[in-house]
């Protein structure tokens, strides 16, 4: 499969690299590092990394505008996105050939080549493997971006991390003499107002009977802390180890786009099946959803509470055996 992807990359002079809406560091780092590697290997090709919202991860680089592209003669590579509706590039059907590289559970097939492995930690891990298994070239800047994507999606090697990933990481850290504190700083530095918003979340989190922790962040609250729905959502990863909570979510209003964005995490109950009911999806223990009213968000919380109740009941049953 890696070789087939390399052959397609070699064949096309114009290549567009897209990823999911609601950009995150794994999606953007995989895009920009693949672009850099293709250009290093084939300097005459035109390669565009596209999508919205990249400014908040500008330490990774900048994105391109999708302009003057003859779609009928171009290759599209979609990274980190299991379904067509979430691809941040509306022209997707116009491309002559399409490749998908993804680590989410399978949702639908929409590309000519699909490299999907939901046991991998991140899209960046799959791109790293692509670079090591084909003639695509690497340099320190490419590997640094991929490392940032890896630490972001694994939450510093906490989730979806196995010995295979540690072996790969050990190899790149040694080969490229990565300055780890510098890379972590790029990803985790944040302004004081975000820390204050985190304090607000801690003070105002409600907990349901069966351990669903949630906080509603209206546009007014977010404005008060000079934050947006995206930065609030990123904080969902900071609430992993709270005794009373099994599943937790940030419910953030994005008034400009008239949606309510929901980020969900779990320490046991499977949540992506519930997220799918609310225009969402994702991984078993890390999902997202989008609703239009706070009432709908409360229904989602209620459904998650029921999932937690069955999880607790099963766990207690197993303990008694
Ligand atoms: P996030 O909370 O934004 O980090 O997302 C966690 C996981 O859920 C990622 O794999 C996302 O791609 C996925 N996800 C987030 N929002 C949605 C959505 N509206 N639909 C489908 N998947 C989503």
Coordinates of C-alpha atoms and ligand atoms in Angstrom, one line a residue:
X1 CA 0.0 0.0 0.0
X2 CA 2.8 2.4 0.9
X3 CA 4.5 1.7 -2.5
X4 CA 1.2 2.3 -4.3
X5 CA 0.9 5.7 -2.6
X6 CA 4.5 6.6 -3.5
X7 CA 3.8 5.7 -7.2
X8 CA 0.7 7.9 -7.3
X9 CA 2.7 10.8 -5.7
X10 CA 5.5 10.3 -8.3
X11 CA 3.0 10.3 -11.2
X12 CA 1.1 13.6 -10.5
X13 CA 2.7 17.1 -11.0
X14 CA 0.0 18.8 -8.9
X15 CA -0.9 17.4 -5.5
X16 CA -3.3 18.8 -3.0
X17 CA -3.2 17.6 0.6
X18 CA -6.3 18.1 2.7
X19 CA -7.6 17.0 6.1
X20 CA -10.6 17.3 8.4
X21 CA -12.5 20.4 9.3
X22 CA -11.7 21.7 12.8
X23 CA -7.9 21.5 12.3
X24 CA -5.8 20.0 15.1
X25 CA -2.0 19.6 15.4
X26 CA -2.0 16.0 14.1
X27 CA -4.0 16.8 11.0
X28 CA -1.9 19.9 10.2
X29 CA 1.5 18.5 11.0
X30 CA 0.8 15.4 8.8
X31 CA -0.3 17.7 6.0
X32 CA 2.7 20.1 6.1
X33 CA 5.3 17.4 6.7
X34 CA 4.0 15.3 3.8
X35 CA 4.1 18.4 1.6
X36 CA 7.6 19.2 2.6
X37 CA 8.8 15.7 2.0
X38 CA 7.2 15.5 -1.5
X39 CA 8.8 18.9 -2.4
X40 CA 12.2 17.7 -1.1
X41 CA 11.9 14.5 -3.2
X42 CA 10.4 16.1 -6.3
X43 CA 11.3 19.8 -6.3
X44 CA 9.4 20.5 -9.5
X45 CA 6.0 19.4 -8.3
X46 CA 3.3 21.8 -7.1
X47 CA 2.1 20.8 -3.7
X48 CA -0.6 22.6 -1.8
X49 CA -1.6 21.9 1.8
X50 CA -5.2 23.3 2.2
X51 CA -7.9 23.9 4.7
X52 CA -9.1 26.6 7.2
X53 CA -8.1 27.6 10.7
X54 CA -4.4 26.9 10.5
X55 CA -3.3 30.2 12.0
X56 CA -3.6 28.9 15.6
X57 CA -0.9 26.3 14.8
X58 CA 1.4 28.7 12.9
X59 CA 4.4 27.2 14.6
X60 CA 3.9 24.3 12.2
X61 CA 4.0 26.5 9.1
X62 CA 1.3 28.0 6.9
X63 CA -1.4 26.6 4.6
X64 CA -2.0 27.3 0.9
X65 CA -5.0 28.7 -1.0
X66 CA -6.6 26.2 -3.3
X67 CA -6.1 28.3 -6.5
X68 CA -5.4 27.7 -10.2
X69 CA -5.6 23.9 -9.8
X70 CA -6.6 21.8 -12.8
X71 CA -8.5 19.2 -10.7
X72 CA -9.0 16.8 -13.6
X73 CA -5.2 16.3 -13.7
X74 CA -4.3 16.4 -10.0
X75 CA -3.9 14.1 -7.1
X76 CA -5.8 14.7 -3.8
X77 CA -4.4 13.2 -0.6
X78 CA -6.8 13.3 2.4
X79 CA -5.3 12.8 5.8
X80 CA -6.8 12.0 9.2
X81 CA -10.4 12.0 7.9
X82 CA -12.7 9.0 7.9
X83 CA -15.7 10.5 6.0
X84 CA -16.2 12.7 3.1
X85 CA -18.4 15.3 4.8
X86 CA -15.6 16.2 7.2
X87 CA -12.9 16.8 4.5
X88 CA -11.9 20.5 4.6
X89 CA -11.9 21.0 0.8
X90 CA -15.2 21.2 -1.1
X91 CA -13.8 20.2 -4.5
X92 CA -13.0 16.6 -3.5
X93 CA -15.0 14.9 -6.2
X94 CA -13.4 16.9 -9.0
X95 CA -9.9 15.3 -8.5
X96 CA -8.8 12.7 -11.0
X97 CA -7.3 10.5 -8.3
X98 CA -7.7 10.4 -4.5
X99 CA -5.8 8.8 -1.6
X100 CA -6.9 8.6 2.0
X101 CA -4.5 8.0 4.9
X102 CA -6.3 7.7 8.2
X103 CA -6.2 6.3 11.7
X104 CA -9.9 6.6 12.6
X105 CA -12.3 3.7 12.7
X106 CA -13.6 3.1 9.2
X107 CA -16.7 5.2 8.3
X108 CA -16.9 5.2 4.5
X109 CA -14.8 4.6 1.4
X110 CA -14.4 7.7 -0.9
X111 CA -10.8 7.5 -2.4
X112 CA -9.1 5.3 -4.9
X113 CA -6.4 4.1 -2.4
X114 CA -7.3 4.0 1.3
X115 CA -4.6 3.3 3.9
X116 CA -6.6 3.0 7.1
X117 CA -5.2 1.6 10.4
X118 CA -7.1 2.5 13.5
X119 CA -4.5 0.9 15.7
X120 CA -2.0 3.6 14.8
X121 CA -1.7 6.5 17.2
X122 CA -2.0 9.3 14.7
X123 CA -2.0 10.4 11.1
X124 CA 1.6 11.6 11.8
X125 CA 2.6 8.0 12.6
X126 CA 1.3 6.8 9.3
X127 CA 3.1 9.5 7.4
X128 CA 6.3 8.6 9.3
X129 CA 5.9 5.0 8.2
X130 CA 5.3 6.2 4.7
X131 CA 8.6 8.2 4.7
X132 CA 10.5 5.2 6.1
X133 CA 9.0 2.6 3.8
X134 CA 9.3 4.5 0.5
X135 CA 11.8 6.8 -1.3
X136 CA 10.2 9.9 0.0
X137 CA 12.9 12.1 1.6
X138 CA 13.1 13.3 5.2
X139 CA 14.9 16.1 7.0
X140 CA 14.9 17.4 10.5
X141 CA 12.1 20.0 10.0
X142 CA 9.8 17.3 8.6
X143 CA 10.5 15.0 11.5
X144 CA 10.0 17.7 14.1
X145 CA 6.5 18.4 12.7
X146 CA 5.6 14.8 12.8
X147 CA 6.9 14.5 16.4
X148 CA 4.6 17.4 17.4
X149 CA 1.6 15.6 15.8
X150 CA 2.5 12.4 17.6
X151 CA 2.7 14.0 21.0
X152 CA -0.5 15.9 20.5
X153 CA -2.6 12.9 19.4
X154 CA -1.2 10.5 22.0
X155 CA -1.4 13.2 24.7
X156 CA 2.4 12.8 25.3
X157 CA 2.4 9.1 24.7
X158 CA -0.4 8.3 27.0
X159 CA -3.0 7.0 24.5
X160 CA -2.7 4.5 21.6
X161 CA 1.0 4.1 22.4
X162 CA 2.7 0.7 22.1
X163 CA 6.2 -0.7 21.8
X164 CA 6.1 -0.3 18.0
X165 CA 5.5 3.5 18.4
X166 CA 8.3 3.8 21.0
X167 CA 10.7 2.0 18.7
X168 CA 9.9 4.4 15.9
X169 CA 10.2 7.4 18.2
X170 CA 13.5 6.2 19.6
X171 CA 14.7 5.9 16.0
X172 CA 13.8 9.5 15.0
X173 CA 14.9 11.1 18.2
X174 CA 18.4 9.6 17.7
X175 CA 18.6 10.1 14.0
X176 CA 17.6 13.7 14.0
X177 CA 18.8 14.7 17.5
X178 CA 15.4 16.2 18.4
X179 CA 15.3 18.9 21.0
X180 CA 12.3 17.6 23.0
X181 CA 11.8 20.5 25.4
X182 CA 11.7 22.9 22.5
X183 CA 9.1 20.8 20.6
X184 CA 6.9 20.4 23.7
X185 CA 7.0 24.1 24.3
X186 CA 5.8 24.9 20.8
X187 CA 2.8 22.7 21.4
X188 CA 1.9 23.5 25.0
X189 CA 2.7 27.2 25.5
X190 CA -0.6 29.1 26.0
X191 CA -1.7 32.6 27.0
X192 CA -2.8 33.3 30.6
X193 CA -6.4 33.9 29.6
X194 CA -6.7 30.3 28.5
X195 CA -5.4 29.1 31.9
X196 CA -8.1 31.3 33.5
X197 CA -10.7 29.8 31.3
X198 CA -9.5 26.4 32.5
X199 CA -10.0 27.6 36.1
X200 CA -13.6 28.6 35.1
X201 CA -14.2 25.1 33.7
X202 CA -12.9 23.5 36.9
X203 CA -15.2 25.7 39.0
X204 CA -18.3 25.2 36.9
X205 CA -18.2 21.6 35.8
X206 CA -21.4 19.7 36.6
X207 CA -21.4 15.9 37.2
X208 CA -24.3 13.6 36.4
X209 CA -25.4 10.6 38.6
X210 CA -23.2 8.2 36.7
X211 CA -20.1 10.3 36.2
X212 CA -20.5 12.5 33.1
X213 CA -18.6 15.8 33.8
X214 CA -19.7 18.6 31.5
X215 CA -19.4 22.4 31.2
X216 CA -21.4 24.7 29.0
X217 CA -19.4 27.5 27.6
X218 CA -21.6 30.1 25.9
X219 CA -20.2 32.6 23.5
X220 CA -20.5 35.3 26.2
X221 CA -18.4 33.3 28.6
X222 CA -15.8 32.5 26.0
X223 CA -15.6 36.2 25.0
X224 CA -15.1 37.1 28.7
X225 CA -11.9 34.9 28.6
X226 CA -10.9 36.1 25.1
X227 CA -11.2 32.5 24.0
X228 CA -13.0 30.7 21.2
X229 CA -14.8 27.3 20.9
X230 CA -11.6 25.8 19.4
X231 CA -9.3 26.7 22.3
X232 CA -11.9 25.7 24.9
X233 CA -12.3 22.4 23.1
X234 CA -8.6 21.7 23.2
X235 CA -8.7 21.8 27.0
X236 CA -10.8 18.6 27.1
X237 CA -7.5 16.7 27.4
X238 CA -6.7 18.3 30.7
X239 CA -9.4 16.4 32.7
X240 CA -8.2 12.8 32.5
X241 CA -7.8 11.9 36.1
X242 CA -10.8 12.9 38.2
X243 CA -12.1 10.2 40.5
X244 CA -15.8 11.1 40.1
X245 CA -15.8 11.4 36.3
X246 CA -15.7 8.6 33.7
X247 CA -16.7 10.7 30.6
X248 CA -16.3 14.4 30.2
X249 CA -17.2 17.0 27.7
X250 CA -16.8 20.6 26.8
X251 CA -19.9 22.2 25.2
X252 CA -18.7 25.4 23.5
X253 CA -21.0 27.8 21.6
X254 CA -19.6 29.1 18.3
X255 CA -22.1 31.8 17.6
X256 CA -20.5 33.0 14.4
X257 CA -20.9 29.6 12.7
X258 CA -24.2 29.0 14.6
X259 CA -23.1 25.7 16.0
X260 CA -22.3 24.2 19.4
X261 CA -19.1 22.2 19.3
X262 CA -18.7 19.3 21.7
X263 CA -15.5 17.6 22.6
X264 CA -15.9 14.3 24.5
X265 CA -13.4 12.0 26.2
X266 CA -13.7 8.8 28.2
X267 CA -11.8 6.6 30.7
X268 CA -13.8 3.5 29.8
X269 CA -17.3 3.7 28.3
X270 CA -17.3 3.7 24.5
X271 CA -18.5 7.2 23.3
X272 CA -18.2 7.4 19.6
X273 CA -21.4 5.5 19.0
X274 CA -23.2 8.2 21.0
X275 CA -21.3 11.0 19.3
X276 CA -22.5 9.6 15.9
X277 CA -26.1 10.3 16.9
X278 CA -25.3 14.0 17.3
X279 CA -23.6 14.7 13.9
X280 CA -20.3 13.5 15.3
X281 CA -17.9 10.6 15.6
X282 CA -14.3 9.9 16.3
X283 CA -12.4 7.2 18.3
X284 CA -13.8 4.9 21.0
X285 CA -12.6 7.1 23.8
X286 CA -12.0 10.5 22.1
X287 CA -14.9 11.9 20.0
X288 CA -16.6 15.1 18.9
X289 CA -20.1 16.2 18.0
X290 CA -21.9 19.2 16.7
X291 CA -25.4 20.4 17.7
X292 CA -27.4 23.5 17.2
X293 CA -29.2 24.0 20.6
X294 CA -28.2 23.6 24.2
X295 CA -31.2 21.3 24.7
X296 CA -29.7 18.9 22.1
X297 CA -26.4 19.1 24.0
X298 CA -28.2 18.2 27.3
X299 CA -29.8 15.1 25.5
X300 CA -26.3 14.1 24.5
X301 CA -25.2 14.4 28.1
X302 CA -28.2 12.3 29.1
X303 CA -27.3 9.5 26.6
X304 CA -23.7 9.5 27.8
X305 CA -25.0 9.2 31.4
X306 CA -26.9 6.0 30.3
X307 CA -23.8 4.6 28.7
X308 CA -21.9 5.2 31.9
X309 CA -24.6 3.6 34.0
X310 CA -24.4 0.4 31.9
X311 CA -20.6 0.5 32.0
X312 CA -20.6 0.8 35.9
X313 CA -23.2 -2.0 36.2
X314 CA -21.1 -4.3 34.0
X315 CA -17.9 -3.5 35.8
X316 CA -19.6 -4.2 39.2
X317 CA -21.0 -7.5 37.8
X318 CA -17.5 -8.5 36.6
X319 CA -16.0 -7.6 40.0
X320 CA -18.5 -9.9 41.8
X321 CA -17.6 -12.9 39.6
Ligands
LIG1 P1 -11.5 16.6 19.2 O1 -12.2 16.6 20.5 O2 -11.8 17.8 18.3 O3 -10.0 16.5 19.5 O4 -11.9 15.3 18.4 C1 -11.7 14.0 18.9 C2 -11.9 13.0 17.8 O5 -13.3 13.1 17.3 C3 -11.1 13.3 16.5 O6 -10.7 12.0 16.0 C4 -12.0 14.0 15.6 O7 -11.7 13.8 14.2 C5 -13.3 13.4 15.9 N1 -14.4 14.4 15.7 C6 -14.5 15.6 16.3 N2 -15.7 16.2 16.0 C7 -16.3 15.4 15.1 C8 -17.5 15.5 14.3 N3 -18.3 16.5 14.4 N4 -17.8 14.4 13.5 C9 -17.0 13.3 13.5 N5 -15.8 13.2 14.2 C10 -15.5 14.2 15.0

